[in-house]
Coordinates of C-alpha atoms and ligand atoms in Angstrom, one line a residue:
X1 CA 0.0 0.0 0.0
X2 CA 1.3 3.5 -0.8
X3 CA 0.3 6.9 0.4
X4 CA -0.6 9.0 -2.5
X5 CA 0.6 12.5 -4.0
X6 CA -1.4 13.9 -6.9
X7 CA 0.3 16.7 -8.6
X8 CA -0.1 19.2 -11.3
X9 CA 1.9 18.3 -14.3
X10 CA 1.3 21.4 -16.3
X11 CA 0.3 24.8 -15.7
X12 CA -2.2 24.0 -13.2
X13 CA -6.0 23.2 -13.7
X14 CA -5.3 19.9 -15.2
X15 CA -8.7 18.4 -13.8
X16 CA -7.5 17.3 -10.4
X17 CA -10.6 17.8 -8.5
X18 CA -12.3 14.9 -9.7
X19 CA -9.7 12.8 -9.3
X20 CA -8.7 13.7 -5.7
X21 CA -12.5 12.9 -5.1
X22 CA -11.9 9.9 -6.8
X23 CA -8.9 8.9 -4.7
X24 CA -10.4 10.4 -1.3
X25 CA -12.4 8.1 -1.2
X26 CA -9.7 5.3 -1.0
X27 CA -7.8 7.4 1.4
X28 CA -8.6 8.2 5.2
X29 CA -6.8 11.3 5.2
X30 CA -6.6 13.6 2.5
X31 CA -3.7 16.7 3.5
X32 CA -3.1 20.3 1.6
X33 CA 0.6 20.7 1.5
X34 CA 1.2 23.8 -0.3
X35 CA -0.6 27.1 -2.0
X36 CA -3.9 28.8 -0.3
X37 CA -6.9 29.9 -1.6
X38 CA -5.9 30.5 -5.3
X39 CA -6.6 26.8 -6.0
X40 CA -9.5 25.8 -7.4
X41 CA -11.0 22.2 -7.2
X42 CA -14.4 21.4 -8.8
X43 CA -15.8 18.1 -7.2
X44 CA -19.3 16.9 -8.3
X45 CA -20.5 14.4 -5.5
X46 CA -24.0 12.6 -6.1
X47 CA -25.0 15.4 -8.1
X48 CA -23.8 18.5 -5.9
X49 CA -21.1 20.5 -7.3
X50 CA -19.0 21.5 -4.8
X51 CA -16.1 24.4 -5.3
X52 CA -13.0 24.2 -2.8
X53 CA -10.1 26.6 -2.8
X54 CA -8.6 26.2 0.3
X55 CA -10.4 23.4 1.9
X56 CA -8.7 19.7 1.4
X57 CA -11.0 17.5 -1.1
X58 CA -11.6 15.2 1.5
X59 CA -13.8 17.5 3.6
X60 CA -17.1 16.9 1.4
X61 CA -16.8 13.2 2.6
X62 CA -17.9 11.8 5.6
X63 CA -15.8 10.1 7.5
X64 CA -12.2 11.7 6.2
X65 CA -9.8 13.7 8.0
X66 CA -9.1 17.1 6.1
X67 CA -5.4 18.4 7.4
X68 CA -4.1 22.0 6.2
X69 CA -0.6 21.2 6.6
X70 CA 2.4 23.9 7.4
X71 CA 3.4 24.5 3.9
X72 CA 0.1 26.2 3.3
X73 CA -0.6 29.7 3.7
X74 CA -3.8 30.6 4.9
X75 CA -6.3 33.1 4.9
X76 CA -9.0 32.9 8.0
X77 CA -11.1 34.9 6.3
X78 CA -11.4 32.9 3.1
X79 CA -11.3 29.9 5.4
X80 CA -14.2 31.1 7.3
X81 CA -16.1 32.0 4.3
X82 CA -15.6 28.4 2.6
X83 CA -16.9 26.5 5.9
X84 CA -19.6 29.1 5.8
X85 CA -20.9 27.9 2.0
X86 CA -20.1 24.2 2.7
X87 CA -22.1 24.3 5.7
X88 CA -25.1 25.8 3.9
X89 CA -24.6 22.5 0.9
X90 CA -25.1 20.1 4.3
X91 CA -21.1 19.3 5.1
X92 CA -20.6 18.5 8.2
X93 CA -17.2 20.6 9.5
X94 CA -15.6 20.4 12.6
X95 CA -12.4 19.8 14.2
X96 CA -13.4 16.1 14.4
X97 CA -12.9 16.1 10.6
X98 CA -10.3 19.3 9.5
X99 CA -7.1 19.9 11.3
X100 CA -5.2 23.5 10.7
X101 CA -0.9 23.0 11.4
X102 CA -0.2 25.2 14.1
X103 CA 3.2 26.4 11.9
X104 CA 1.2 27.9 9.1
X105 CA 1.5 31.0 8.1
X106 CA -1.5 33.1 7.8
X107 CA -2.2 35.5 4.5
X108 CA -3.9 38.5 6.0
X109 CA -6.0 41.8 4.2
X110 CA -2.3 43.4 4.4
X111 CA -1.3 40.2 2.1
X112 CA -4.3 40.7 -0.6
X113 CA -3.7 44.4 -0.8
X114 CA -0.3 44.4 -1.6
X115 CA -0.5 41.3 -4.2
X116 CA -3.2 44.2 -5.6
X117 CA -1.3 47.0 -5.5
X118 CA 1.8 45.0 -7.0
X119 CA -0.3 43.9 -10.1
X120 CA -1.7 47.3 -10.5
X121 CA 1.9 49.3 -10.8
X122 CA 2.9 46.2 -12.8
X123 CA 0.2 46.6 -15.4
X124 CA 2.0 49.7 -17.1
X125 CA 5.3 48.0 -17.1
X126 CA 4.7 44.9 -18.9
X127 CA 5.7 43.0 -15.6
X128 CA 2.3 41.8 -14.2
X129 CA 2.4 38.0 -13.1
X130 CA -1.4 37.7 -13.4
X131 CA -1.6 36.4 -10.0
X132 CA -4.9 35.6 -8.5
X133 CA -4.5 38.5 -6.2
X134 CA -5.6 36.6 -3.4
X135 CA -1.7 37.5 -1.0
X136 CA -0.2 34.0 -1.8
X137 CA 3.3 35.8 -2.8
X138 CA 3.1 38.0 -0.8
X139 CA 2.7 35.4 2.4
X140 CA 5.1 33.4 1.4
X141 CA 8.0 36.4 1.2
X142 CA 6.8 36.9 5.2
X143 CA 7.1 33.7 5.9
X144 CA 10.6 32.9 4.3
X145 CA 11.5 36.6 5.5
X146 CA 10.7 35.3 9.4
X147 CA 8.0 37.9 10.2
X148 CA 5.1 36.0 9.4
X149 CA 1.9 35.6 11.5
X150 CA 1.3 31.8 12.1
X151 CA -1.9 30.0 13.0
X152 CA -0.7 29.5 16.9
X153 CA 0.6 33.1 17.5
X154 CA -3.2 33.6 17.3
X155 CA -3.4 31.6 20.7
X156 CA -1.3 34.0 22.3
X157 CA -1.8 37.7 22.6
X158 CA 0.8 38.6 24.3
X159 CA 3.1 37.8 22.2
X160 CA 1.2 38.3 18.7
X161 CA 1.4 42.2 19.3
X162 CA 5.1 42.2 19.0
X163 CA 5.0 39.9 16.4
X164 CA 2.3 42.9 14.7
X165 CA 4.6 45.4 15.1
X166 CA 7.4 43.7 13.1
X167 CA 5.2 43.0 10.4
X168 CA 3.6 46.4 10.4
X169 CA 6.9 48.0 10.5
X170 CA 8.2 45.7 7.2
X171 CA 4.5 46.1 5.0
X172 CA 4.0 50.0 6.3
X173 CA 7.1 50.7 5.1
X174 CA 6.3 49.0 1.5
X175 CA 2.6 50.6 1.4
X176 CA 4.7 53.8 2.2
X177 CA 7.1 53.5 -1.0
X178 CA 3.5 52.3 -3.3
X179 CA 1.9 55.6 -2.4
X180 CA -0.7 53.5 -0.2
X181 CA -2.2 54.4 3.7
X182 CA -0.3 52.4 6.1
X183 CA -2.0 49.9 8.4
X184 CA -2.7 50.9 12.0
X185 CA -1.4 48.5 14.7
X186 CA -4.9 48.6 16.4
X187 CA -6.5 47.3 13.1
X188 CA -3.8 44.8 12.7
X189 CA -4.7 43.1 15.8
X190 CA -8.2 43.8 15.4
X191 CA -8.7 41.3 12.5
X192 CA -6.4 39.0 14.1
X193 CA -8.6 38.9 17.2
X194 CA -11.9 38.6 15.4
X195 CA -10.4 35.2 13.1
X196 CA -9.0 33.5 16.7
X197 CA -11.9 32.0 17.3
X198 CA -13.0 30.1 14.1
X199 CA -9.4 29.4 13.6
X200 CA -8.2 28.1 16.7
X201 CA -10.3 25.2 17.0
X202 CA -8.9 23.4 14.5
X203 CA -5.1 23.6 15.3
X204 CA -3.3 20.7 15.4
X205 CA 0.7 19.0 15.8
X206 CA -0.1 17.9 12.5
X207 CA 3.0 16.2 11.6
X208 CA 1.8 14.0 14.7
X209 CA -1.3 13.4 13.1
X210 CA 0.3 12.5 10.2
X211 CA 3.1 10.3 12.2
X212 CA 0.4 8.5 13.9
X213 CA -1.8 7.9 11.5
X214 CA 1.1 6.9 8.9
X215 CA 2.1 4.1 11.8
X216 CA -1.1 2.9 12.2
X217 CA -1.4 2.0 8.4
X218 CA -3.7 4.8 7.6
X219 CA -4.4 5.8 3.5
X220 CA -3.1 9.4 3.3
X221 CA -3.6 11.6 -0.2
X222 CA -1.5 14.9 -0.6
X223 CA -3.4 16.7 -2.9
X224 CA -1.3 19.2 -4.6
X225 CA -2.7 22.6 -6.3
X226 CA -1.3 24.6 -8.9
X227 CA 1.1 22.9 -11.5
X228 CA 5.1 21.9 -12.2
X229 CA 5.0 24.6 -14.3
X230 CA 4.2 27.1 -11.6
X231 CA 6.5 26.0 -9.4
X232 CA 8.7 29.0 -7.7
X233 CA 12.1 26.9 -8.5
X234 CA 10.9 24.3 -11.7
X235 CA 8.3 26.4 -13.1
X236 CA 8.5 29.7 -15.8
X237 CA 9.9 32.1 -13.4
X238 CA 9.1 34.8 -12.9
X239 CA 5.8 33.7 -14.0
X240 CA 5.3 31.1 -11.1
X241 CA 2.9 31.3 -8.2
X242 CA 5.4 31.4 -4.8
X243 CA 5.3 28.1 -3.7
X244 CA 7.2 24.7 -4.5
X245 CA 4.3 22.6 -6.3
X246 CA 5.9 19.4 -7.1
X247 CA 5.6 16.2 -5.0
X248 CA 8.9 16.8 -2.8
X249 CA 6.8 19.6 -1.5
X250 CA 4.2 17.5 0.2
X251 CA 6.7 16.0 2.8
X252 CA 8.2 19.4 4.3
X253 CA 4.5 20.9 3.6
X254 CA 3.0 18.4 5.8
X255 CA 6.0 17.2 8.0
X256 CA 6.1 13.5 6.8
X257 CA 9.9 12.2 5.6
X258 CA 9.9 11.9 1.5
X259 CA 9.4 7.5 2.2
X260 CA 6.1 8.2 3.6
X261 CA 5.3 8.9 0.4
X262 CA 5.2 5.9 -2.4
X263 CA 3.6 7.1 -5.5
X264 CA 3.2 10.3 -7.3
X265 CA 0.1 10.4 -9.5
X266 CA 0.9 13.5 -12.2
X267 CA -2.7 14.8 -13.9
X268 CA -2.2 15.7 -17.2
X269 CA -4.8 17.3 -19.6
X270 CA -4.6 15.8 -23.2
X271 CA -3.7 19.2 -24.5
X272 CA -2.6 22.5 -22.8
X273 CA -3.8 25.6 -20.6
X274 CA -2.4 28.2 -18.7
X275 CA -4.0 31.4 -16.5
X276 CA -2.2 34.4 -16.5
X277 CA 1.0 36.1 -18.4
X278 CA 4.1 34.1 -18.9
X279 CA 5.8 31.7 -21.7
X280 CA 3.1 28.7 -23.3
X281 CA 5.1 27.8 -26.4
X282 CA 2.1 25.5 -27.7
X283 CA 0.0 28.4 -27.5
X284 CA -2.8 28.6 -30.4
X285 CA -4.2 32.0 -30.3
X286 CA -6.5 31.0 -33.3
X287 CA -9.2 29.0 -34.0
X288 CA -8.0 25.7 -32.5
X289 CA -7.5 27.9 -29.1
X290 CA -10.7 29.3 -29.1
X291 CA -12.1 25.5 -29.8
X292 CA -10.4 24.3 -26.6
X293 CA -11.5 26.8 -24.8
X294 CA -15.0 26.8 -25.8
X295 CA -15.2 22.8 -25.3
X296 CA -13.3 22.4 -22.5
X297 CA -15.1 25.3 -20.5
X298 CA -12.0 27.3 -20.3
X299 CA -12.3 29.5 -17.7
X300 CA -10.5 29.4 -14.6
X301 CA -12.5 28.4 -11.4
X302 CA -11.4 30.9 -8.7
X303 CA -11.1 34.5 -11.2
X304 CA -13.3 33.3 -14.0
X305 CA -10.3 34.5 -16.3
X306 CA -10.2 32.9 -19.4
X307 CA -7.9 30.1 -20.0
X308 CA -5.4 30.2 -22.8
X309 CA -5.2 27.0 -24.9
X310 CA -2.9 25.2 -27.2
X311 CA -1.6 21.5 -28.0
X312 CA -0.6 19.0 -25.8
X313 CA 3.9 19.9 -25.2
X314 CA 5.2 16.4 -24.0
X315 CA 9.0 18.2 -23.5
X316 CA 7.1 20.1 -20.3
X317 CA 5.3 17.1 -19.3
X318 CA 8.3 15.0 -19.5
X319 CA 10.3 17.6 -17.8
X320 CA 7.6 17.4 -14.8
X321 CA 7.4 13.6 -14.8
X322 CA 11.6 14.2 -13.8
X323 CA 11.4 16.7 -11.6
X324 CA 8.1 15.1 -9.5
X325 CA 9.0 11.4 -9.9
X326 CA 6.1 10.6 -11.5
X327 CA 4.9 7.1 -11.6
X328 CA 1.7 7.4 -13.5
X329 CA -0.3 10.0 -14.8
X330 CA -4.2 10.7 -14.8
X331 CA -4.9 12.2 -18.5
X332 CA -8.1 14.0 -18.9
X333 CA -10.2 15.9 -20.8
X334 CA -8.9 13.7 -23.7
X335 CA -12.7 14.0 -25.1
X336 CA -12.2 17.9 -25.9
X337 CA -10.3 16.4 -28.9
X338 CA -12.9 14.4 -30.3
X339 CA -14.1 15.6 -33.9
X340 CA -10.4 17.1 -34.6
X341 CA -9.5 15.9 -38.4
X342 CA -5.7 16.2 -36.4
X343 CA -4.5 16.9 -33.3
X344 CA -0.4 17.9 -32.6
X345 CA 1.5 17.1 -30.1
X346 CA 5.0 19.3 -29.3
X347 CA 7.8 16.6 -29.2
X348 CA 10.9 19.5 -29.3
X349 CA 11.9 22.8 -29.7
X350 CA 13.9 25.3 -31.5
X351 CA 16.2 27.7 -29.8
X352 CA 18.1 29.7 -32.1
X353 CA 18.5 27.1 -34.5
X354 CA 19.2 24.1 -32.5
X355 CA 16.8 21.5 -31.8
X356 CA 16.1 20.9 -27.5
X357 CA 14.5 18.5 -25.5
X358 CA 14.1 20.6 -22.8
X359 CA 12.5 23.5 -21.5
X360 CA 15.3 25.9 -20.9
X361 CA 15.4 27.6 -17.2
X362 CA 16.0 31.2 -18.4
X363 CA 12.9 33.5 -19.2
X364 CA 14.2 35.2 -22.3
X365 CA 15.0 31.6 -23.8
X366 CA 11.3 30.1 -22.7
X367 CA 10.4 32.8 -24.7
X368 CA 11.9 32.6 -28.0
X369 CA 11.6 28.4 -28.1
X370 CA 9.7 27.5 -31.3
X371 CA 7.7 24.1 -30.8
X372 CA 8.7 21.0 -33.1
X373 CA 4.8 19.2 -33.6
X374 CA 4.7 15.2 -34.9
X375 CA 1.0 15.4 -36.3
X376 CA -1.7 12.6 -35.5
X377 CA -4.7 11.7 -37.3
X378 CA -7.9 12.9 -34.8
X379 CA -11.1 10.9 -34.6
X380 CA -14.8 11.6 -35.6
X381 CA -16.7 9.2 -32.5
X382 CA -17.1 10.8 -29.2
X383 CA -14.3 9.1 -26.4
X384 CA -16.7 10.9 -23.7
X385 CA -17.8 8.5 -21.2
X386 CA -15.7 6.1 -22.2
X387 CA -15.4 3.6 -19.4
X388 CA -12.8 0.9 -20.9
X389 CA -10.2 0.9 -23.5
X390 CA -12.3 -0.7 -26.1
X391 CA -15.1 2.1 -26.0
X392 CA -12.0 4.1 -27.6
X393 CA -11.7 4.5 -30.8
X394 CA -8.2 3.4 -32.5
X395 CA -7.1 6.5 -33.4
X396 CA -7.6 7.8 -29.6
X397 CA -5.8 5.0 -27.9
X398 CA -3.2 5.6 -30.5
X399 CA -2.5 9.7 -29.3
X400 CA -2.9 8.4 -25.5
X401 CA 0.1 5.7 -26.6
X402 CA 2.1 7.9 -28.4
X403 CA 1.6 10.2 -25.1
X404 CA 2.7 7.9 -22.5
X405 CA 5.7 7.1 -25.0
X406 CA 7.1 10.8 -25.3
X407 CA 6.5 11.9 -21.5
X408 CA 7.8 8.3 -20.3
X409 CA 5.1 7.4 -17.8
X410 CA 2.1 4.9 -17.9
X411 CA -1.6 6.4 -17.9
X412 CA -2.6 5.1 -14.3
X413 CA -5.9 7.0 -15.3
X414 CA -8.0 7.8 -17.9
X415 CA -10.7 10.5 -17.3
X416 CA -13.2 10.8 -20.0
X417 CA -16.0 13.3 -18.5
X418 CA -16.5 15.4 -15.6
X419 CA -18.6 12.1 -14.2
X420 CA -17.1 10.4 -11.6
X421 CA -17.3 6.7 -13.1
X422 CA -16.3 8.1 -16.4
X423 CA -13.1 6.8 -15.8
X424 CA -10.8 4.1 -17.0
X425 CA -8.9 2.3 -14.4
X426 CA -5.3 0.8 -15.1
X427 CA -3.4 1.2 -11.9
X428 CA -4.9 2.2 -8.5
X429 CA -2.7 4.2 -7.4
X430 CA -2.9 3.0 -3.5
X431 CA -2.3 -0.2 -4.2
X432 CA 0.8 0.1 -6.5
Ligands
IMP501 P1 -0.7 33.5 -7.4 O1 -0.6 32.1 -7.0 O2 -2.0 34.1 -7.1 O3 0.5 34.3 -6.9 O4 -0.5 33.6 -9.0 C1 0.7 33.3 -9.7 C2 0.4 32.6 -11.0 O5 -0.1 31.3 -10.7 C3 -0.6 33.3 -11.9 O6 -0.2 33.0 -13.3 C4 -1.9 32.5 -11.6 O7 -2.8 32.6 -12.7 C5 -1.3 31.1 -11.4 N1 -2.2 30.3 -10.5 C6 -2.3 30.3 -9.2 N2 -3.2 29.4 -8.8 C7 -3.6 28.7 -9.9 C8 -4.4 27.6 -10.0 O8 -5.0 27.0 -9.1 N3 -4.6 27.1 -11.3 C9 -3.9 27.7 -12.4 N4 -3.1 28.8 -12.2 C10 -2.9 29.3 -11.0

């Protein structure tokens, strides 16, 4: 039996929701190890659509623990706001089922307004990540910078005005420069007082939790959000969101050792999307785009921005299945290319005349790579709902071949609609 890490093997919003739902419900503990409430999972459970962004998957079924592990950085007010609307669907939330690490580092309004302000200024200078303004970079520079406000200073207020003041003195100091009203320390503390309560609760030692339950045989998932590509170190940088995303992340984001975790379950969308500015060298600003977009419902879950869409790049993919140790991927959406007379598929690239297998790590050389395509015959039947391999027609099982044989990983998975048993098994995961 293995504990479980599903990550992001592209740009992020590869379709992970349902299949973390799918796997949550093999697992008895589902765990958040990185990012905050700029994810966006989509799970559809007996009907009821349900959409998380900070919130484990595992929370929408009974009998799971939910754990918002350390390398998370979280917003109480978001968080509060998401057990609100779950509560009002009929989920049952309580510290009985969610656990919050007592080491996270909380985004506050401070966070949010800065990540705005940033993007603003940026906007004029060509420099704008498109970030889901939500504070996540932000965060993530106080936590690294050793100032941070973390879940358990909330416990004690003694202590949390000092820790105020260092902060204040750091962000005020920033709002200062950007031509922005600083933040009084009496509203500081204010908004940290009002969140102690629904926060508190749920603190936990979580890598106890985690210990305990790992010794006692327990099924743990660590659901990763975002994508490889994103990633602060791996990813198109600057371009990235602030956090590591691969599967490394989810031991020191959780505090498990990297054995507790046996296999790494990369979903992979049959063709290609990204959110926001930064390098997509399969990019098809054309017809072929505006097909994706329009048939896969394009548009992202937690800014309704529009997603932009091009073919399927196995150098990135392969790239991710090195740097996460993939052992298997999950593809979906492969049905958004039904009806194509052909479909291409980015096997190299061109940089300045020579031919790569790689993506390069610097920004202005993502940028000038040209794509190499192999082209494939599509196929006229529909591959949605599709529940084994022979419901596929030849020419389908052929690009999901050639797939697994460019990127150099298995299909573990094969999603074929939103529906949950629209799915084609080939390795459980848990029980590789
Ligand atoms: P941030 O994470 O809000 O700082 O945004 C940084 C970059 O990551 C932007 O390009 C966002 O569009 C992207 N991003 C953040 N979260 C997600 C996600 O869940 N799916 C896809 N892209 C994301």
């Amino acid at each position: 039996m293995a504990n479980v890490v599903v990550v992001g093997s592209q740009w992020g919003d590869e379709g992970k929701g349902k299949i973390v739902d799918w796997l949550s419900e093999r697992a008895e503990i589902v765990v958040r190890f990185q990012g905050g409430h700029n994810a966006g999972h989509t799970l559809v459970v007996d009907g009821k659509v349900y959409k998380l962004s900070l919130l484990p998957s595992g929370v929408v079924r009974p009998g799971k623990l939910s754990i918002i592990g350390n390398g998370v950085v979280f917003d109480p007010h978001a968080f509060a706001a998401e057990v609100e609307k779950l509560r009002e669907l009929g989920v049952d939330i309580s510290p009985d089922n969610l656990r919050i690490a007592e080491n996270t580092a909380l985004i506050l309004s401070l966070h949010r307004e800065l990540d705005g302000f940033r993007e603003d200024a940026a906007s004029n200078s060509g420099t704008r990540i498109g970030t889901t303004r939500r504070g996540i970079g932000p965060a993530y520079e106080d936590k690294v910078g050793r100032r941070a406000i973390r879940v358990m200073d909330l416990a004690n207020a003694e202590t949390l005005a000092g820790k105020v003041d260092r902060l204040l003195t750091h962000h005020n100091a920033l709002r200062r420069g950007l031509g922005h009203a600083e933040v009084s320390h009496a509203d500081a503390m204010a908004e940290l007082t009002s969140v102690a309560d629904k926060v508190l609760p749920y603190m936990d030692r979580v890598w106890k939790v985690l210990d305990d339950a790992r010794r006692a045989g327990s099924r743990i998932l660590f659901e990763g959000a975002q994508g490889t590509l994103l990633d602060i170190d791996h990813g198109t940088y600057p371009f990235v969101t602030s956090s590591n995303t691969i599967a490394g992340q989810a031991a020191t984001g959780s505090g498990v050792g990297p054995a507790a975790i046996g296999y790494v379950l990369g979903i992979t969308k049959a063709y290609t999307t990204r959110v926001g500015e930064g390098p997509f060298p399969t990019e098809q600003d054309n017809e072929i785009g505006n097909f994706l977009g329009e048939r896969g419902r394009e548009f992202g879950t937690v800014t309704g921005r529009k997603r932009r869409c091009g073919w399927f790049d196995a150098v990135l993919v392969r790239q991710a299945v090195a740097v996460n140790g993939i052992n298997g991927i999950a593809l979906t959406k492969l049905d958004v290319l039904d009806g194509l007379d052909e479909i291409r598929i980015c096997t190299g690239y061109r940089l300045d005349g020579k031919e790569i297998d790689y993506l390069p790590a610097s920004q202005s050389a993502q940028a000038r790579v040209e794509p190499i395509y192999e082209t494939l015959e599509g196929w006229k039947e529909t591959t949605a709902g599709a529940r084994s391999w022979a419901d596929l027609p030849a020419q389908a099982v052929k690009y999901v071949r050639h797939v697994e044989e460019l990127i150099g990983a298995p299909v573990a998975l094969l999603s074929t609609s939103p529906e949950r048993d629209d799915t084609i098994l080939v390795t459980d995961p848990f029980q590789d």
